[in-house]
Short mmCIF file of N, CA and C in Angstrom, two decimals:
data_model
loop_
_atom_site.label_atom_id
_atom_site.label_comp_id
_atom_site.label_asym_id
_atom_site.label_seq_id
_atom_site.Cartn_x
_atom_site.Cartn_y
_atom_site.Cartn_z
N MET I 278 38.00 10.14 -38.91
CA MET I 278 37.39 9.53 -37.73
C MET I 278 38.49 9.03 -36.80
N THR I 279 38.40 9.33 -35.53
CA THR I 279 39.41 8.88 -34.59
C THR I 279 38.99 7.56 -33.98
N GLY I 280 39.95 6.86 -33.45
CA GLY I 280 39.65 5.61 -32.76
C GLY I 280 39.45 4.42 -33.67
N ILE I 281 39.83 4.53 -34.95
CA ILE I 281 39.70 3.38 -35.85
C ILE I 281 40.65 2.29 -35.36
N PRO I 282 40.15 1.06 -35.20
CA PRO I 282 41.02 -0.03 -34.74
C PRO I 282 42.21 -0.24 -35.69
N THR I 283 43.31 -0.74 -35.14
CA THR I 283 44.52 -0.95 -35.92
C THR I 283 45.04 -2.37 -35.71
N LEU I 284 45.92 -2.78 -36.60
CA LEU I 284 46.62 -4.06 -36.50
C LEU I 284 48.03 -3.82 -36.00
N THR I 285 48.54 -4.73 -35.17
CA THR I 285 49.97 -4.68 -34.83
C THR I 285 50.73 -5.27 -36.03
N GLU I 286 52.05 -5.10 -36.04
CA GLU I 286 52.85 -5.67 -37.11
C GLU I 286 52.73 -7.19 -37.14
N ALA I 287 52.67 -7.83 -35.96
CA ALA I 287 52.54 -9.29 -35.90
C ALA I 287 51.22 -9.75 -36.52
N ALA I 288 50.15 -9.01 -36.23
CA ALA I 288 48.84 -9.37 -36.80
C ALA I 288 48.84 -9.15 -38.31
N ALA I 289 49.42 -8.05 -38.76
CA ALA I 289 49.48 -7.76 -40.20
C ALA I 289 50.25 -8.86 -40.94
N THR I 290 51.36 -9.29 -40.37
CA THR I 290 52.17 -10.35 -40.97
C THR I 290 51.36 -11.64 -41.08
N ARG I 291 50.63 -11.98 -40.03
CA ARG I 291 49.82 -13.21 -40.03
C ARG I 291 48.67 -13.13 -41.04
N VAL I 292 47.99 -11.99 -41.10
CA VAL I 292 46.89 -11.82 -42.07
C VAL I 292 47.44 -11.95 -43.49
N ALA I 293 48.58 -11.34 -43.76
CA ALA I 293 49.18 -11.41 -45.09
C ALA I 293 49.49 -12.86 -45.46
N ALA I 294 50.00 -13.64 -44.51
CA ALA I 294 50.33 -15.05 -44.77
C ALA I 294 49.07 -15.87 -45.04
N ILE I 295 48.03 -15.65 -44.25
CA ILE I 295 46.77 -16.38 -44.45
C ILE I 295 46.15 -16.00 -45.79
N ALA I 296 46.13 -14.72 -46.10
CA ALA I 296 45.55 -14.25 -47.36
C ALA I 296 46.29 -14.83 -48.55
N GLN I 297 47.62 -14.90 -48.45
CA GLN I 297 48.41 -15.45 -49.56
C GLN I 297 48.08 -16.93 -49.76
N LYS I 298 47.96 -17.69 -48.68
CA LYS I 298 47.63 -19.12 -48.77
C LYS I 298 46.26 -19.32 -49.40
N GLN I 299 45.33 -18.42 -49.12
CA GLN I 299 43.97 -18.56 -49.63
C GLN I 299 43.76 -17.79 -50.94
N ALA I 300 44.81 -17.18 -51.46
CA ALA I 300 44.76 -16.40 -52.69
C ALA I 300 43.68 -15.31 -52.62
N LYS I 301 43.65 -14.61 -51.49
CA LYS I 301 42.69 -13.53 -51.28
C LYS I 301 43.45 -12.24 -50.96
N PRO I 302 42.79 -11.08 -51.07
CA PRO I 302 43.44 -9.83 -50.68
C PRO I 302 43.73 -9.82 -49.18
N ALA I 303 44.77 -9.09 -48.78
CA ALA I 303 45.15 -9.00 -47.36
C ALA I 303 44.27 -7.97 -46.66
N ILE I 304 42.99 -8.33 -46.49
CA ILE I 304 42.02 -7.45 -45.85
C ILE I 304 41.31 -8.26 -44.76
N LEU I 305 41.51 -7.86 -43.51
CA LEU I 305 40.87 -8.54 -42.39
C LEU I 305 39.64 -7.75 -41.95
N ARG I 306 38.49 -8.42 -41.92
CA ARG I 306 37.26 -7.79 -41.42
C ARG I 306 37.08 -8.22 -39.97
N LEU I 307 36.97 -7.21 -39.10
CA LEU I 307 36.69 -7.44 -37.68
C LEU I 307 35.29 -6.92 -37.40
N SER I 308 34.47 -7.77 -36.80
CA SER I 308 33.12 -7.34 -36.44
C SER I 308 32.78 -7.86 -35.05
N VAL I 309 31.69 -7.34 -34.53
CA VAL I 309 31.22 -7.73 -33.20
C VAL I 309 29.83 -8.33 -33.36
N GLU I 310 29.62 -9.46 -32.69
CA GLU I 310 28.32 -10.12 -32.70
C GLU I 310 27.86 -10.30 -31.27
N GLY I 311 26.55 -10.36 -31.08
CA GLY I 311 26.01 -10.69 -29.77
C GLY I 311 26.30 -12.14 -29.46
N GLY I 312 26.60 -12.44 -28.20
CA GLY I 312 26.89 -13.82 -27.82
C GLY I 312 28.18 -13.91 -27.04
N GLY I 313 28.66 -15.11 -26.90
CA GLY I 313 29.88 -15.32 -26.12
C GLY I 313 29.56 -15.29 -24.64
N CYS I 314 30.53 -15.62 -23.82
CA CYS I 314 30.26 -15.72 -22.38
C CYS I 314 30.20 -14.37 -21.68
N SER I 315 30.57 -13.28 -22.37
CA SER I 315 30.52 -11.95 -21.74
C SER I 315 29.58 -10.98 -22.44
N GLY I 316 28.78 -11.43 -23.40
CA GLY I 316 27.79 -10.56 -24.03
C GLY I 316 28.04 -10.27 -25.49
N PHE I 317 29.31 -10.03 -25.87
CA PHE I 317 29.66 -9.78 -27.26
C PHE I 317 30.85 -10.66 -27.61
N GLN I 318 30.98 -10.99 -28.88
CA GLN I 318 32.16 -11.73 -29.30
C GLN I 318 32.71 -11.16 -30.60
N TYR I 319 34.01 -11.31 -30.77
CA TYR I 319 34.69 -10.82 -31.95
C TYR I 319 34.60 -11.85 -33.07
N LYS I 320 34.48 -11.37 -34.29
CA LYS I 320 34.45 -12.25 -35.46
C LYS I 320 35.47 -11.74 -36.47
N PHE I 321 36.29 -12.64 -36.97
CA PHE I 321 37.32 -12.30 -37.95
C PHE I 321 37.03 -13.03 -39.26
N ASP I 322 37.15 -12.32 -40.38
CA ASP I 322 37.00 -12.91 -41.71
C ASP I 322 37.95 -12.18 -42.66
N LEU I 323 38.35 -12.87 -43.72
CA LEU I 323 39.04 -12.18 -44.80
C LEU I 323 37.98 -11.58 -45.70
N ALA I 324 38.20 -10.36 -46.17
CA ALA I 324 37.24 -9.67 -47.04
C ALA I 324 37.85 -9.52 -48.43
N GLN I 325 36.99 -9.49 -49.44
CA GLN I 325 37.46 -9.24 -50.80
C GLN I 325 37.79 -7.77 -51.00
N ALA I 326 36.99 -6.90 -50.34
CA ALA I 326 37.19 -5.45 -50.46
C ALA I 326 36.43 -4.77 -49.33
N PRO I 327 36.85 -3.58 -48.93
CA PRO I 327 36.08 -2.84 -47.92
C PRO I 327 34.72 -2.43 -48.47
N ASP I 328 33.70 -2.39 -47.64
CA ASP I 328 32.41 -1.84 -48.02
C ASP I 328 32.52 -0.32 -47.98
N SER I 329 31.61 0.37 -48.65
CA SER I 329 31.70 1.83 -48.77
C SER I 329 31.62 2.56 -47.43
N ASP I 330 30.95 1.96 -46.44
CA ASP I 330 30.81 2.63 -45.14
C ASP I 330 31.76 2.08 -44.07
N ASP I 331 32.69 1.22 -44.44
CA ASP I 331 33.65 0.66 -43.48
C ASP I 331 34.68 1.69 -43.03
N ALA I 332 35.12 1.56 -41.79
CA ALA I 332 36.31 2.26 -41.32
C ALA I 332 37.50 1.37 -41.71
N VAL I 333 38.56 1.98 -42.22
CA VAL I 333 39.71 1.22 -42.73
C VAL I 333 40.99 1.76 -42.13
N SER I 334 41.83 0.86 -41.62
CA SER I 334 43.19 1.24 -41.24
C SER I 334 44.14 0.30 -41.97
N GLU I 335 45.40 0.70 -42.09
CA GLU I 335 46.35 -0.12 -42.83
C GLU I 335 47.67 -0.20 -42.06
N THR I 336 48.21 -1.42 -41.98
CA THR I 336 49.50 -1.66 -41.34
C THR I 336 50.32 -2.55 -42.28
N ASP I 337 51.48 -2.09 -42.69
CA ASP I 337 52.37 -2.86 -43.57
C ASP I 337 51.65 -3.41 -44.79
N GLY I 338 50.74 -2.62 -45.38
CA GLY I 338 50.04 -3.03 -46.58
C GLY I 338 48.83 -3.93 -46.35
N VAL I 339 48.55 -4.25 -45.10
CA VAL I 339 47.39 -5.09 -44.76
C VAL I 339 46.30 -4.18 -44.20
N LYS I 340 45.07 -4.34 -44.72
CA LYS I 340 43.97 -3.50 -44.27
C LYS I 340 43.14 -4.21 -43.19
N LEU I 341 42.68 -3.42 -42.24
CA LEU I 341 41.71 -3.87 -41.23
C LEU I 341 40.45 -3.06 -41.50
N VAL I 342 39.32 -3.74 -41.73
CA VAL I 342 38.06 -3.04 -42.01
C VAL I 342 37.04 -3.39 -40.93
N VAL I 343 36.27 -2.37 -40.54
CA VAL I 343 35.27 -2.51 -39.48
C VAL I 343 34.00 -1.81 -39.92
N ASP I 344 32.86 -2.49 -39.79
CA ASP I 344 31.58 -1.88 -40.17
C ASP I 344 31.18 -0.82 -39.13
N PRO I 345 30.28 0.11 -39.51
CA PRO I 345 29.93 1.23 -38.61
C PRO I 345 29.32 0.79 -37.28
N VAL I 346 28.52 -0.25 -37.27
CA VAL I 346 27.89 -0.71 -36.02
C VAL I 346 28.96 -1.26 -35.07
N SER I 347 29.84 -2.10 -35.59
CA SER I 347 30.90 -2.67 -34.76
C SER I 347 31.90 -1.62 -34.30
N LEU I 348 32.09 -0.59 -35.13
CA LEU I 348 33.08 0.44 -34.80
C LEU I 348 32.78 1.11 -33.46
N ASP I 349 31.50 1.32 -33.15
CA ASP I 349 31.14 1.91 -31.86
C ASP I 349 31.68 1.10 -30.69
N LEU I 350 31.73 -0.23 -30.85
CA LEU I 350 32.18 -1.12 -29.78
C LEU I 350 33.69 -1.39 -29.84
N LEU I 351 34.33 -0.99 -30.93
CA LEU I 351 35.75 -1.31 -31.14
C LEU I 351 36.66 -0.09 -31.21
N ALA I 352 36.12 1.11 -31.06
CA ALA I 352 36.93 2.33 -31.20
C ALA I 352 38.15 2.27 -30.28
N GLY I 353 39.30 2.54 -30.84
CA GLY I 353 40.54 2.56 -30.07
C GLY I 353 41.18 1.20 -29.86
N SER I 354 40.60 0.15 -30.44
CA SER I 354 41.13 -1.20 -30.23
C SER I 354 42.37 -1.46 -31.07
N LYS I 355 43.12 -2.45 -30.64
CA LYS I 355 44.29 -2.91 -31.37
C LYS I 355 44.18 -4.42 -31.52
N VAL I 356 44.40 -4.92 -32.73
CA VAL I 356 44.36 -6.36 -32.99
C VAL I 356 45.80 -6.86 -33.04
N ASP I 357 46.09 -7.87 -32.22
CA ASP I 357 47.42 -8.45 -32.16
C ASP I 357 47.32 -9.93 -32.52
N PHE I 358 48.44 -10.53 -32.88
CA PHE I 358 48.51 -11.97 -33.08
C PHE I 358 49.50 -12.51 -32.08
N VAL I 359 49.03 -13.40 -31.21
CA VAL I 359 49.89 -13.92 -30.15
C VAL I 359 50.01 -15.44 -30.26
N GLU I 360 51.20 -15.91 -29.96
CA GLU I 360 51.46 -17.34 -29.91
C GLU I 360 52.03 -17.66 -28.53
N ASP I 361 51.38 -18.60 -27.84
CA ASP I 361 51.87 -19.02 -26.54
C ASP I 361 51.53 -20.49 -26.33
N LEU I 362 51.68 -20.99 -25.12
CA LEU I 362 51.42 -22.40 -24.84
C LEU I 362 49.97 -22.78 -25.13
N GLY I 363 49.06 -21.83 -25.05
CA GLY I 363 47.65 -22.09 -25.32
C GLY I 363 47.32 -22.14 -26.80
N GLY I 364 48.29 -21.83 -27.65
CA GLY I 364 48.05 -21.84 -29.09
C GLY I 364 48.35 -20.48 -29.69
N ALA I 365 47.87 -20.29 -30.90
CA ALA I 365 48.08 -19.04 -31.61
C ALA I 365 46.72 -18.46 -31.97
N ALA I 366 46.56 -17.15 -31.78
CA ALA I 366 45.26 -16.55 -32.05
C ALA I 366 45.39 -15.04 -32.21
N PHE I 367 44.40 -14.47 -32.89
CA PHE I 367 44.27 -13.02 -32.92
C PHE I 367 43.65 -12.59 -31.60
N LYS I 368 44.15 -11.50 -31.04
CA LYS I 368 43.67 -10.99 -29.76
C LYS I 368 43.33 -9.52 -29.92
N VAL I 369 42.15 -9.13 -29.44
CA VAL I 369 41.72 -7.74 -29.53
C VAL I 369 41.95 -7.07 -28.18
N GLU I 370 42.75 -6.02 -28.18
CA GLU I 370 42.93 -5.20 -26.98
C GLU I 370 41.95 -4.05 -27.10
N ASN I 371 40.81 -4.17 -26.39
CA ASN I 371 39.71 -3.23 -26.53
C ASN I 371 39.60 -2.37 -25.28
N PRO I 372 39.92 -1.07 -25.37
CA PRO I 372 39.86 -0.19 -24.19
C PRO I 372 38.44 0.02 -23.67
N GLN I 373 37.43 -0.31 -24.48
CA GLN I 373 36.04 -0.13 -24.06
C GLN I 373 35.48 -1.33 -23.31
N ALA I 374 36.17 -2.46 -23.37
CA ALA I 374 35.66 -3.67 -22.74
C ALA I 374 35.79 -3.56 -21.22
N ALA I 375 34.66 -3.61 -20.54
CA ALA I 375 34.66 -3.52 -19.08
C ALA I 375 34.85 -4.89 -18.45
N ALA I 376 34.48 -5.94 -19.18
CA ALA I 376 34.62 -7.30 -18.68
C ALA I 376 35.07 -8.17 -19.83
N GLY I 377 35.80 -9.20 -19.50
CA GLY I 377 36.25 -10.15 -20.52
C GLY I 377 36.01 -11.56 -20.03
N CYS I 378 36.52 -12.51 -20.80
CA CYS I 378 36.39 -13.90 -20.37
C CYS I 378 37.74 -14.56 -20.48
N GLY I 379 37.85 -15.72 -19.94
CA GLY I 379 39.12 -16.44 -19.95
C GLY I 379 39.61 -16.76 -21.34
N CYS I 380 38.69 -17.00 -22.27
CA CYS I 380 39.11 -17.37 -23.62
C CYS I 380 39.57 -16.17 -24.43
N GLY I 381 39.23 -14.95 -24.00
CA GLY I 381 39.67 -13.75 -24.68
C GLY I 381 38.94 -13.45 -25.98
N SER I 382 37.89 -14.21 -26.28
CA SER I 382 37.20 -13.97 -27.55
C SER I 382 35.86 -13.28 -27.35
N SER I 383 35.47 -12.99 -26.11
CA SER I 383 34.24 -12.24 -25.89
C SER I 383 34.46 -11.17 -24.83
N PHE I 384 33.54 -10.20 -24.78
CA PHE I 384 33.73 -9.09 -23.87
C PHE I 384 32.38 -8.48 -23.51
N GLY I 385 32.37 -7.67 -22.45
CA GLY I 385 31.18 -6.93 -22.03
C GLY I 385 31.51 -5.47 -21.92
N ILE I 386 30.49 -4.63 -22.00
CA ILE I 386 30.68 -3.17 -21.92
C ILE I 386 29.96 -2.64 -20.70
#
């Protein structure tokens, strides 16, 4: 399948650090939910294991898993971890998002 979302090296490093602190596998689940100021919002969780129908990509030994419904809205996306004056956060660079919001955690299509 093409267009499976990927993690940058910075995001993979951060997920690995969080997973180690929580004694969980280095597997980040990215999903999309209705809501947010632009219609959809991103949700991040650590997963114990990929589900059988998940799309999976791997960067530096860290897996990113996306369910089939969210994959339609996230195809071609890249997850980065950025630190700036506003704080530190995971950021999704989504080529399908036609509109975004100032907080960067929601988007519209």
